[in-house]
Amino acid sequence: MTNTTTAPPAPPAPAGRTSGWIRTPHARPDASARLVCFPHAGGAANAFTALSAALPEDIELLAVQYPGRQDRRAEPCAEDISELAAGVAAALASRSDRPLFLLGHSMGALVAFETARLLEEHGRVARLFVSAARPPAQDWEEPDLTLVGDEELVAGLRRLGGIPEPLLRDPETVAEVLRLLRADHRALLRHRCPEGTAAVAAPVTVLLAAADPKNSLEQMADWALHTTGGQDLVTLSGGHFSLVERPGESGPILTHHVRADLARAEQVPAPADAPAQEPLADLVREILLDGLEGRAPKLSTDLTTLEAAAREVMSPDAYAYVAGTAGSGATARAGREAFDRVRLVPRMLRGTRRTDTSVTLFGQRLPVPVLLAPLAAQQVAHPEGEAATARAAAAAGVPMVLSTFASRTLEEVAEEAGDGPRWFQLYLPSDRAVGESLVRRAEASGYSAIVVTVDATHLGFRSAELDRGYSPFLRGTGIANFTADPAFRASLPAGADATATVLRWAQISTDPTLTWADLAWLRRLTRLPLLVKGILHPDDARLALEHGADGLVVSTHGGRQLDGGVPALEALPGVRAAVGPDVPVLLDSGIRTGSDVVKALALGADAVLYGRPYVYGLALDGRRGVEHVLRCLLTDLGLALALTGCASLADVGPGLLFPREPVGANGTYPLARTTSNAPGSSGTPENGERR
């Protein structure tokens, strides 16, 4: 494809074709938005049937049917991209009652782009998704397929995938595919884009498969030149046709973007009973179908085994830092044993085909009750560190809590996270000017809450690190937020070298003299929601609220601080009782599985922080490793809710827990007396509202 400085005017829609352009695999008359999908060269509307099924009820998928194929075979194929765009734009004119999102795959991305340009004359495009496609102003380096033999074309199709091998052995099917492919490529080769001037106002999300043999990350960058609404990039696993072959992965990503855009625009909200994502069996189905093709997951789906696998690829120093615990490790062991002691009692026949995992914290609705815990110095696990974690978290809709001691600056991580929700964890420095600067930077970078950690004013006695004499911070990893901070830099002596910088960081990075008065000072400093992390005693929970905290995180710091401490899960009920039902309380430390999350919620948590497993995923496979961990955890959580008879988090309460005391004479479980645990009931103590 070549470029010129002018673009031909779009022709009017071909007469009589308006009604034939759109297919609706799954009609959803009450949907809040429509996702219009444009197939690849040689493709048809049915390419998107599985993706349509993977989307939730509040998003209706409309699949474009180009002329010349299937039920439109009697019509001539389009001569150019503009003709296709004009036809689709005319067909969508009657469907503008709800926000339109356009998604084009491969050649379909160009058709979607040109359609968006036409529709934006009337302001009707919310976002453009482009998959496996170079930007319109680039030369796609496509050959003239009229000069390429059938065998060579079929070999190319095998390389890209997307067509099952039995079909490629069927002469009639191959002949039809090659006919359409050559016709669509003629339209593709005729396409001209005014270089540097053709743009849409809608934001553009680029979907790039990690193993796509046809497209690269570098080629995708120039999509930013074709939008004034901003661009982000999401990496999918798999090859060129990953978008449609792995709907369990692509569906939640599309859903997250669509719902986030609707919320920002204050358009029609998603139904209250619609799930934020629909994990349930999607991942299970995807893995089992891959198994039919001889493909197994790169990483284990048993998240409890990732530590051992990560140990094989991490340096001994890095593993000691990430996995290490205080003293004998008693607190960490007790934390896991506490979860093992709690047993769930599932309820049957509750009609839980769907589960709503969403939760509202501090006025922000989150798709799942899971946040990524703040883990410092993530570059010790993978070179991309927190940047990879931020991209994975944003793709899953899971908020990331960024550590003060990150190996990437909070501004860099915010840019990687894009529109993804994020909180900032603060170790309050002894230099208050630096502390104030960190808070101001977090506010300016879109972090929506401050989590101040209070259980690490002294470093725990961590034998694994001490035995190796290792600290990432003293080697310059994990202090990026300080070296980039103007207040910190102003405190350095003139001409300070790397050693002097690290020594200054060590001098002021934490404050062992902290008191509750310092929390009150921090409360006056910012209007962001303020959570205190590291609370285990009910009296401390009350004191935190008295000094300005908006929420609490019950945590043992993953067992890294005090050896022999009470497990966070066992401390949770006391903290909840001390602060009442209306204060957001999160649980950190020991969470490994979806059932663990349900147990924490049943004992009074509103949400959980999830820690080490995602860093092990990061070590094993970078961003894709983190995404794998999150997909497994969220799928497990959705299934755990469904299997316990919970349609939403509101149904989770003490009634799910098997008692440690005998069943009463009346046949009831003692722990279940505070809740009905019926669908539609709160399932939580007292007022039952899940914030």
XYZ file of C-alpha atoms in Angstrom:
691
model
C 0.000 0.000 0.000
C 1.393 3.393 -0.945
C 0.521 6.842 0.351
C -0.470 10.063 -1.366
C -1.134 13.538 -0.066
C -4.832 13.476 -0.937
C -7.592 10.993 -0.268
C -10.401 10.321 -2.707
C -13.851 11.298 -1.457
C -15.837 8.465 0.057
C -18.509 7.276 -2.361
C -22.130 7.092 -1.277
C -23.397 3.843 0.128
C -24.202 1.345 -2.618
C -27.916 1.323 -3.269
C -29.853 -1.550 -1.794
C -27.022 -2.860 0.411
C -27.666 -0.982 3.635
C -29.549 -3.773 5.371
C -27.053 -6.484 4.446
C -23.966 -5.057 6.105
C -24.580 -5.950 9.766
C -24.988 -9.282 11.538
C -25.878 -9.647 15.235
C -24.663 -13.026 16.554
C -26.287 -12.476 19.961
C -29.017 -9.840 20.119
C -28.876 -7.818 23.339
C -31.661 -5.227 23.158
C -30.862 -3.821 26.603
C -27.137 -3.382 25.937
C -25.516 -0.080 26.931
C -23.091 -0.035 23.995
C -22.470 -1.630 20.610
C -19.150 -3.019 19.431
C -18.956 -3.043 15.615
C -16.430 -5.600 14.341
C -14.770 -5.531 10.906
C -13.238 -8.802 9.600
C -9.855 -9.386 8.000
C -9.145 -9.812 4.297
C -10.974 -12.914 3.121
C -12.953 -13.028 6.346
C -16.651 -12.816 7.100
C -18.959 -11.720 9.900
C -18.969 -15.168 11.514
C -15.325 -14.673 12.530
C -16.646 -12.785 15.573
C -19.291 -15.235 16.802
C -17.168 -16.596 19.674
C -16.100 -13.097 20.710
C -19.744 -12.032 20.782
C -20.555 -14.908 23.131
C -17.661 -13.906 25.403
C -18.967 -10.357 25.907
C -21.309 -9.505 28.792
C -24.992 -8.676 28.380
C -24.435 -4.907 28.396
C -22.321 -4.976 25.195
C -23.898 -6.014 21.889
C -21.539 -7.096 19.121
C -22.405 -6.153 15.533
C -20.366 -8.043 12.926
C -19.815 -6.470 9.511
C -20.493 -8.624 6.458
C -18.573 -7.441 3.403
C -20.196 -8.010 -0.018
C -19.141 -11.007 -2.115
C -19.172 -13.685 0.605
C -21.555 -16.129 2.241
C -25.127 -14.769 1.995
C -23.814 -11.788 -0.034
C -21.880 -13.926 -2.487
C -23.970 -12.791 -5.456
C -22.791 -9.211 -4.935
C -19.460 -8.066 -6.348
C -16.653 -7.584 -3.866
C -15.852 -3.990 -2.980
C -13.380 -2.188 -5.187
C -11.721 -0.219 -2.394
C -11.708 0.412 1.369
C -13.703 3.636 1.057
C -16.598 1.763 -0.549
C -16.692 -0.646 2.385
C -16.537 2.204 4.904
C -19.363 4.096 3.206
C -21.600 1.031 3.238
C -21.009 0.305 6.917
C -21.400 3.965 7.942
C -24.782 4.121 6.193
C -25.897 0.877 7.828
C -24.953 2.194 11.278
C -26.903 5.422 10.843
C -29.990 3.787 12.325
C -28.049 2.325 15.261
C -26.734 5.513 16.843
C -29.058 5.346 19.851
C -26.242 3.796 21.867
C -22.490 4.496 21.940
C -20.616 2.859 19.065
C -17.207 1.266 19.497
C -15.446 0.090 16.338
C -13.077 -2.894 16.206
C -11.149 -3.806 13.066
C -8.917 -6.841 12.647
C -6.045 -6.758 10.124
C -7.459 -5.224 6.910
C -10.646 -4.592 8.880
C -8.736 -2.037 10.949
C -8.451 0.200 7.884
C -12.145 -0.220 7.133
C -12.976 0.593 10.758
C -10.692 3.634 10.673
C -12.296 5.022 7.506
C -15.774 4.236 8.881
C -14.927 6.122 12.069
C -13.890 9.150 9.995
C -17.277 9.144 8.284
C -19.259 8.581 11.484
C -17.408 11.311 13.343
C -19.016 13.870 11.078
C -21.970 13.246 13.380
C -19.937 12.573 16.536
C -20.854 8.934 17.003
C -17.647 6.963 17.770
C -16.595 6.304 21.364
C -13.353 4.361 20.702
C -11.555 2.624 17.860
C -9.897 -0.743 18.484
C -7.374 -1.878 15.865
C -6.004 -5.411 15.903
C -3.018 -6.870 14.030
C -2.839 -3.914 11.660
C -0.270 -1.303 10.761
C -1.329 2.364 10.774
C -3.103 3.655 7.626
C -0.261 5.949 6.551
C 2.292 3.127 6.496
C 3.134 1.014 3.507
C 1.807 -2.400 4.496
C 4.275 -4.023 2.073
C 1.529 -6.274 0.745
C 2.243 -8.124 -2.516
C -0.101 -8.159 -5.499
C -1.824 -11.474 -4.888
C -2.763 -11.832 -8.556
C 0.935 -12.570 -9.051
C 1.145 -15.109 -6.222
C 0.342 -18.771 -6.850
C -2.281 -20.706 -4.929
C 0.211 -22.964 -3.144
C 2.247 -20.004 -1.942
C -0.900 -18.276 -0.695
C -2.044 -21.356 1.193
C 1.387 -21.640 2.792
C 1.024 -18.040 3.949
C -2.385 -18.775 5.410
C -0.923 -21.682 7.371
C 1.786 -19.408 8.724
C -0.734 -16.857 9.976
C -3.228 -19.388 11.320
C -6.911 -18.637 11.615
C -8.112 -21.406 9.288
C -8.265 -24.989 10.589
C -6.026 -27.391 8.698
C -8.909 -29.648 7.523
C -10.421 -26.675 5.688
C -7.107 -25.898 4.026
C -7.158 -29.422 2.608
C -10.608 -28.944 1.082
C -10.261 -27.696 -2.540
C -13.645 -25.909 -2.620
C -13.002 -24.083 0.643
C -9.507 -23.070 -0.450
C -10.778 -21.799 -3.795
C -13.398 -19.627 -2.075
C -10.935 -18.284 0.493
C -8.384 -17.390 -2.180
C -11.064 -15.702 -4.312
C -12.067 -13.447 -1.423
C -8.498 -12.894 -0.304
C -7.407 -11.684 -3.736
C -10.464 -9.443 -4.091
C -9.972 -7.871 -0.659
C -6.286 -7.360 -1.338
C -7.111 -5.465 -4.496
C -9.161 -3.075 -2.360
C -6.349 -2.900 0.162
C -3.734 -2.035 -2.464
C -5.913 0.761 -3.816
C -6.265 2.411 -0.411
C -4.639 5.807 -0.051
C -4.242 7.712 3.190
C -3.234 11.386 3.399
C -0.025 10.988 5.324
C 0.052 12.832 8.607
C -3.424 14.366 8.204
C -6.001 11.573 8.462
C -7.048 11.179 12.100
C -10.044 10.341 14.221
C -11.097 12.141 17.371
C -11.857 8.883 19.173
C -9.138 7.289 21.309
C -7.420 4.343 19.669
C -6.550 1.084 21.414
C -4.038 -1.054 19.529
C -4.269 -4.821 20.094
C -1.051 -6.633 19.229
C -0.525 -10.368 19.625
C 2.856 -11.255 21.092
C 3.566 -13.966 18.492
C 2.083 -12.220 15.441
C 4.484 -12.985 12.556
C 3.117 -10.090 10.494
C 3.225 -7.103 12.867
C 5.624 -5.700 15.433
C 5.479 -3.246 18.316
C 7.567 -0.719 16.395
C 5.125 -0.736 13.480
C 2.173 -0.038 15.766
C 3.586 3.161 17.279
C 2.438 5.406 14.426
C -1.237 4.796 15.171
C -0.778 7.729 17.559
C -0.483 9.965 14.477
C -4.011 9.045 13.429
C -5.934 10.030 16.554
C -6.380 13.203 18.541
C -7.979 11.252 21.369
C -4.907 9.386 22.593
C -3.584 5.886 21.989
C -2.841 2.889 24.178
C -1.504 -0.559 23.340
C -2.559 -3.924 24.762
C -0.553 -7.090 24.145
C -2.457 -10.327 23.610
C -1.008 -13.790 23.840
C -1.027 -15.994 20.751
C -0.609 -15.216 17.063
C -2.118 -13.102 14.290
C -5.699 -14.236 14.945
C -5.494 -14.133 18.744
C -8.328 -11.586 18.926
C -10.910 -14.068 17.653
C -9.202 -17.329 18.631
C -8.872 -16.393 22.301
C -12.116 -14.596 23.186
C -11.663 -15.454 26.850
C -8.646 -13.133 26.836
C -9.720 -10.425 24.385
C -13.327 -10.187 25.622
C -12.509 -8.896 29.138
C -9.991 -6.412 27.703
C -12.579 -4.961 25.324
C -15.194 -4.952 28.091
C -12.911 -3.027 30.428
C -12.256 -0.298 27.858
C -15.899 0.001 26.820
C -17.151 0.291 30.379
C -14.440 2.733 31.374
C -15.327 4.977 28.421
C -19.030 4.834 29.265
C -18.320 5.755 32.867
C -16.127 8.694 31.873
C -18.701 10.000 29.434
C -21.480 9.524 32.013
C -23.500 7.708 29.449
C -25.898 4.845 30.092
C -24.409 2.850 32.996
C -24.001 -0.882 32.914
C -26.868 -2.809 34.488
C -26.433 -3.189 38.226
C -26.512 -6.954 37.928
C -24.024 -7.134 35.038
C -20.593 -8.549 35.915
C -17.580 -6.315 35.448
C -15.962 -9.172 33.631
C -17.219 -12.620 32.803
C -14.325 -14.876 33.742
C -16.099 -18.010 34.945
C -15.176 -20.814 32.558
C -13.688 -18.748 29.725
C -10.078 -19.401 30.690
C -10.821 -23.041 31.473
C -12.516 -23.494 28.103
C -9.697 -21.718 26.282
C -7.003 -23.878 27.878
C -8.876 -27.106 27.200
C -9.508 -26.173 23.578
C -5.827 -25.309 23.198
C -5.109 -28.753 24.592
C -6.911 -30.303 21.630
C -4.282 -28.603 19.459
C -1.460 -29.905 21.624
C -0.855 -26.559 23.377
C -0.465 -26.277 27.138
C -0.174 -23.095 29.235
C 3.333 -21.723 29.437
C 2.934 -21.210 33.188
C 1.110 -23.414 35.648
C -2.455 -22.502 36.539
C -1.693 -23.617 40.121
C -0.573 -20.246 41.452
C 0.857 -21.858 44.582
C 3.580 -23.492 42.464
C 4.888 -20.307 40.828
C 7.318 -19.545 43.631
C 9.282 -22.732 42.975
C 9.253 -22.080 39.220
C 10.370 -18.470 39.691
C 13.227 -19.550 41.923
C 14.688 -21.403 38.949
C 14.876 -18.241 36.816
C 15.574 -15.524 39.386
C 19.012 -14.715 40.693
C 19.612 -16.002 44.241
C 19.765 -12.412 45.499
C 16.490 -11.441 43.826
C 14.700 -14.559 45.056
C 15.945 -13.977 48.602
C 14.553 -10.446 48.512
C 11.135 -11.291 47.050
C 10.458 -14.551 48.898
C 12.229 -13.785 52.166
C 10.353 -13.527 55.455
C 11.158 -12.378 58.949
C 13.033 -14.626 61.373
C 11.911 -18.236 61.266
C 9.102 -17.469 58.831
C 6.468 -18.284 61.449
C 4.224 -15.336 60.545
C 4.169 -16.201 56.855
C 3.452 -19.877 57.577
C 0.707 -18.991 60.034
C -0.826 -16.703 57.446
C -1.292 -19.541 54.998
C -2.380 -21.986 57.704
C -5.109 -19.545 58.741
C -6.638 -19.760 55.280
C -6.371 -23.535 55.313
C -8.287 -23.703 58.606
C -11.262 -21.802 57.195
C -13.704 -23.985 55.287
C -16.458 -22.914 52.905
C -19.948 -24.412 52.918
C -21.376 -24.039 49.388
C -25.081 -23.515 48.742
C -26.735 -25.234 45.782
C -29.173 -24.390 42.966
C -28.819 -20.625 43.273
C -28.914 -19.913 39.529
C -25.398 -18.447 39.434
C -24.817 -18.531 35.675
C -23.176 -15.129 36.057
C -21.326 -13.611 38.971
C -20.906 -9.906 39.633
C -17.461 -9.396 41.143
C -17.581 -5.588 41.200
C -17.081 -3.528 44.348
C -17.196 0.195 45.111
C -14.357 1.668 47.152
C -14.203 5.390 47.924
C -16.778 6.152 45.254
C -14.907 4.259 42.521
C -16.476 1.118 41.109
C -13.871 -1.582 40.549
C -14.462 -4.713 38.460
C -13.054 -7.074 41.088
C -12.338 -6.958 44.849
C -8.631 -7.499 44.167
C -5.797 -4.966 44.008
C -2.135 -5.652 43.324
C -0.242 -5.182 46.561
C 2.680 -2.749 46.652
C 5.877 -4.744 46.101
C 9.090 -2.773 45.889
C 11.987 -2.935 43.431
C 10.254 -5.145 40.867
C 13.152 -4.816 38.431
C 14.938 -7.447 40.477
C 12.351 -9.877 39.049
C 12.174 -8.575 35.463
C 13.856 -5.713 33.566
C 10.521 -3.997 32.841
C 9.553 -4.160 36.512
C 6.551 -2.080 37.519
C 5.963 -0.943 33.931
C 5.020 -4.470 32.888
C 2.916 -4.936 36.006
C 1.042 -1.687 35.370
C 0.165 -2.670 31.808
C -1.046 -6.104 32.903
C -3.109 -4.655 35.755
C -4.725 -2.060 33.498
C -5.632 -4.718 30.921
C -7.369 -6.742 33.635
C -9.029 -3.736 35.268
C -7.239 -4.518 38.524
C -5.934 -1.486 40.450
C -2.209 -1.456 41.083
C -0.903 -0.090 44.372
C 2.532 1.306 43.529
C 5.249 1.156 46.154
C 7.179 4.259 47.172
C 10.235 2.062 46.673
C 9.464 1.227 43.049
C 12.173 0.805 40.445
C 10.167 3.018 38.047
C 8.932 6.517 38.898
C 5.287 6.986 39.757
C 4.914 9.157 36.645
C 6.295 6.407 34.398
C 3.987 3.828 35.937
C 0.977 6.151 35.570
C 1.743 6.524 31.873
C 1.983 2.746 31.453
C -1.279 2.244 33.345
C -3.148 4.694 31.106
C -6.758 4.811 32.266
C -6.259 1.896 34.647
C -7.066 2.576 38.319
C -4.041 3.004 40.574
C -3.220 3.836 44.193
C 0.056 5.025 45.690
C 1.609 3.359 48.731
C 3.587 5.778 50.885
C 6.433 5.130 53.277
C 6.451 8.506 54.992
C 10.047 9.797 54.865
C 11.650 11.519 57.819
C 12.224 14.489 55.491
C 8.672 15.857 55.396
C 9.388 18.023 52.342
C 10.113 14.843 50.366
C 6.968 13.206 51.762
C 4.827 16.145 50.682
C 6.445 16.141 47.240
C 5.687 12.444 46.766
C 2.037 13.007 47.669
C 1.709 15.978 45.313
C 3.256 13.981 42.468
C 0.844 11.111 43.112
C -2.107 13.499 43.029
C -0.894 15.054 39.776
C -0.359 11.628 38.167
C -3.876 10.352 38.703
C -3.412 8.064 41.697
C -6.781 7.902 43.414
C -5.815 6.883 46.966
C -2.836 6.994 49.340
C -1.934 3.845 51.295
C 0.439 4.721 54.113
C 2.341 1.707 55.464
C 2.931 1.848 59.222
C 4.419 -1.569 60.018
C 7.859 -1.029 58.474
C 9.345 1.909 60.342
C 12.124 -0.570 61.160
C 13.333 -3.221 58.737
C 12.410 -6.752 59.776
C 15.103 -9.335 60.508
C 15.041 -11.137 57.141
C 17.584 -13.900 57.204
C 17.469 -14.736 53.487
C 18.560 -11.201 52.559
C 20.987 -10.870 55.448
C 22.718 -14.151 54.690
C 23.493 -12.850 51.199
C 24.267 -9.330 52.369
C 21.803 -8.101 49.788
C 19.605 -5.029 49.501
C 18.374 -3.903 46.065
C 18.031 -0.333 47.324
C 21.667 0.028 48.333
C 22.505 -1.058 44.790
C 20.280 1.670 43.351
C 17.179 -0.400 42.492
C 13.930 0.732 44.075
C 14.770 4.377 44.742
C 13.591 5.891 41.439
C 10.836 7.931 43.108
C 13.497 9.617 45.225
C 16.178 10.240 42.619
C 13.493 11.842 40.406
C 12.015 13.930 43.215
C 12.869 17.650 43.265
C 12.665 17.900 47.059
C 14.968 14.911 47.512
C 17.434 16.186 44.939
C 17.473 19.577 46.631
C 18.516 17.860 49.870
C 21.592 16.232 48.291
C 25.016 17.767 48.847
C 26.506 19.527 45.852
C 28.088 17.116 43.395
C 26.575 14.056 45.095
C 27.532 10.832 43.317
C 25.569 7.573 43.249
C 26.926 6.463 46.623
C 26.025 9.745 48.303
C 22.548 9.569 46.770
C 21.910 6.074 48.123
C 23.212 7.043 51.565
C 20.893 10.039 51.662
C 17.995 7.804 50.653
C 18.848 5.367 53.461
C 18.953 8.265 55.902
C 15.494 9.705 55.175
C 13.441 7.030 53.357
C 11.540 5.871 56.458
C 10.915 7.391 59.866
C 11.154 5.234 63.026
C 9.766 8.088 65.123
C 6.314 8.078 63.482
C 3.301 8.606 65.735
C -0.432 8.986 65.180
C 0.129 12.743 64.988
C 2.060 12.195 61.749
C -0.968 10.474 60.268
C -3.050 13.527 61.157
C -0.445 15.709 59.382
C -0.738 13.533 56.287
C -4.541 13.756 56.469
C -4.332 17.560 56.332
C -1.955 17.355 53.384
C -4.223 15.630 50.869
C -7.888 15.171 50.028
C -7.294 11.750 48.499
C -8.724 8.763 50.394
C -6.177 7.703 52.997
C -5.733 4.069 54.041
C -3.463 2.795 56.797
C -1.732 -0.490 55.978
C -0.325 -2.802 58.640
C -3.181 -2.723 61.158
C -3.752 -5.887 63.248
C -4.987 -4.645 66.642
C -8.580 -3.372 67.008
C -7.408 -0.413 69.112
C -5.012 0.657 66.359
C -7.883 0.450 63.897
C -9.873 2.910 66.020
C -6.866 5.216 66.440
C -6.287 5.251 62.692
C -9.832 6.459 62.100
C -9.553 9.045 64.876
C -6.472 10.520 63.160
C -7.977 10.809 59.710
C -7.829 7.423 57.979
C -10.626 6.627 55.536
C -9.861 2.922 55.339
C -7.639 0.160 56.705
C -5.480 -2.653 55.364
C -5.139 -5.573 57.755
C -1.668 -6.885 56.973
C 1.411 -8.639 58.328
C 3.518 -7.276 55.463
C 3.521 -10.773 54.008
C 5.317 -12.054 57.097
C 8.354 -9.889 56.305
C 8.375 -7.786 59.479
C 7.512 -9.385 62.842
C 8.264 -13.072 63.366
C 5.561 -14.893 65.317
C 2.806 -12.370 64.640
C -0.930 -13.029 64.434
C -2.113 -14.018 60.935
C -3.866 -11.196 59.108
C -6.932 -13.351 58.409
C -7.397 -14.088 62.121
C -6.996 -10.408 62.999
C -9.561 -9.336 60.392
C -12.819 -10.040 62.298
C -11.627 -8.048 65.319
C -10.668 -5.072 63.180
C -13.976 -5.193 61.353
C -15.884 -5.303 64.624
C -13.878 -2.359 65.973
C -14.629 -0.012 63.067
C -18.130 -1.129 62.142
C -19.570 -2.038 58.760
C -19.123 1.266 56.915
C -15.319 1.660 56.923
C -13.521 0.064 53.951
C -11.297 -2.727 55.256
C -8.914 -4.624 52.979
C -6.937 -7.758 53.743
C -3.313 -8.276 52.721
C -0.937 -11.205 53.305
C -1.408 -14.849 52.408
C -3.952 -14.648 49.566
C -3.167 -17.215 46.880
C -6.427 -18.471 45.326
C -9.912 -17.360 44.417
C -11.305 -19.289 47.385
C -8.908 -17.364 49.641
C -10.483 -14.138 48.403
C -13.975 -15.458 49.176
C -12.880 -16.471 52.683
C -11.474 -12.994 53.342
C -14.685 -11.349 52.141
C -16.791 -13.700 54.263
C -14.804 -12.676 57.351
C -15.388 -8.981 56.751
C -12.970 -7.660 54.114
C -14.273 -5.470 51.300
C -11.348 -6.357 49.038
C -7.876 -7.905 49.165
C -4.340 -7.016 48.171
C -2.609 -9.723 46.135
C 1.158 -9.871 46.392
C 3.985 -12.279 45.687
C 2.345 -14.567 43.073
C 2.110 -11.784 40.521
C 5.791 -10.950 41.006
C 6.629 -14.601 40.417
C 4.589 -14.374 37.213
C 6.546 -11.236 36.316
C 9.824 -13.077 36.836
C 8.695 -16.012 34.695
C 7.200 -14.185 31.711
C 7.146 -10.426 32.182
C 3.847 -8.694 31.529
C 2.323 -11.866 30.102
C 3.233 -13.663 33.316
C 1.387 -11.086 35.412
C -1.595 -11.281 33.057
C -1.597 -15.072 33.387
C -1.623 -14.853 37.175
C -4.479 -12.352 37.164
C -6.551 -14.334 34.668
C -6.129 -17.474 36.757
C -6.949 -15.722 40.023
C -10.014 -13.903 38.670
C -11.324 -17.004 36.928
C -10.865 -18.955 40.154
C -12.641 -16.190 42.078
C -15.610 -16.140 39.694
C -15.942 -19.895 39.893
C -15.578 -19.890 43.689
C -18.438 -17.399 43.947
C -20.618 -19.400 41.562
C -19.854 -22.695 43.267
C -20.714 -21.313 46.702
C -24.028 -20.019 45.333
C -23.117 -16.322 45.300
C -24.354 -14.247 42.383
C -22.466 -11.186 43.621
C -20.203 -10.054 46.437
C -23.322 -8.980 48.339
C -24.107 -12.663 48.841
C -20.780 -13.377 50.560
C -20.975 -13.504 54.340
C -20.314 -15.600 57.446
C -23.001 -18.034 56.350
C -20.529 -19.478 53.849
C -18.123 -20.538 56.599
C -18.102 -23.935 58.263
C -18.133 -23.507 62.038
C -15.345 -24.558 64.357
C -17.955 -25.453 66.952
C -20.586 -28.191 66.641
C -23.752 -27.653 64.664
C -26.526 -26.408 66.942
C -29.434 -28.512 68.152
C -31.713 -26.809 65.644
C -29.432 -27.890 62.782
C -28.071 -24.408 62.070
C -24.448 -23.393 61.757
C -23.525 -20.950 64.545
C -21.588 -18.677 62.208
C -24.544 -18.462 59.845
C -26.959 -16.852 62.295
C -26.101 -13.301 61.239
C -27.016 -13.726 57.588
C -29.585 -15.346 55.387
C -27.056 -15.843 52.575
C -29.933 -15.908 50.114
C -29.632 -14.425 46.636
C -30.356 -10.740 46.943
C -29.599 -10.656 50.655
C -26.584 -8.762 51.902
C -24.627 -11.713 53.241
C -22.568 -9.298 55.341
C -22.889 -8.494 59.036
C -25.174 -5.690 60.205
C -26.005 -3.354 57.304
C -24.653 -5.853 54.757
C -23.592 -3.252 52.179
C -20.503 -4.206 50.223
C -18.859 -0.855 49.564
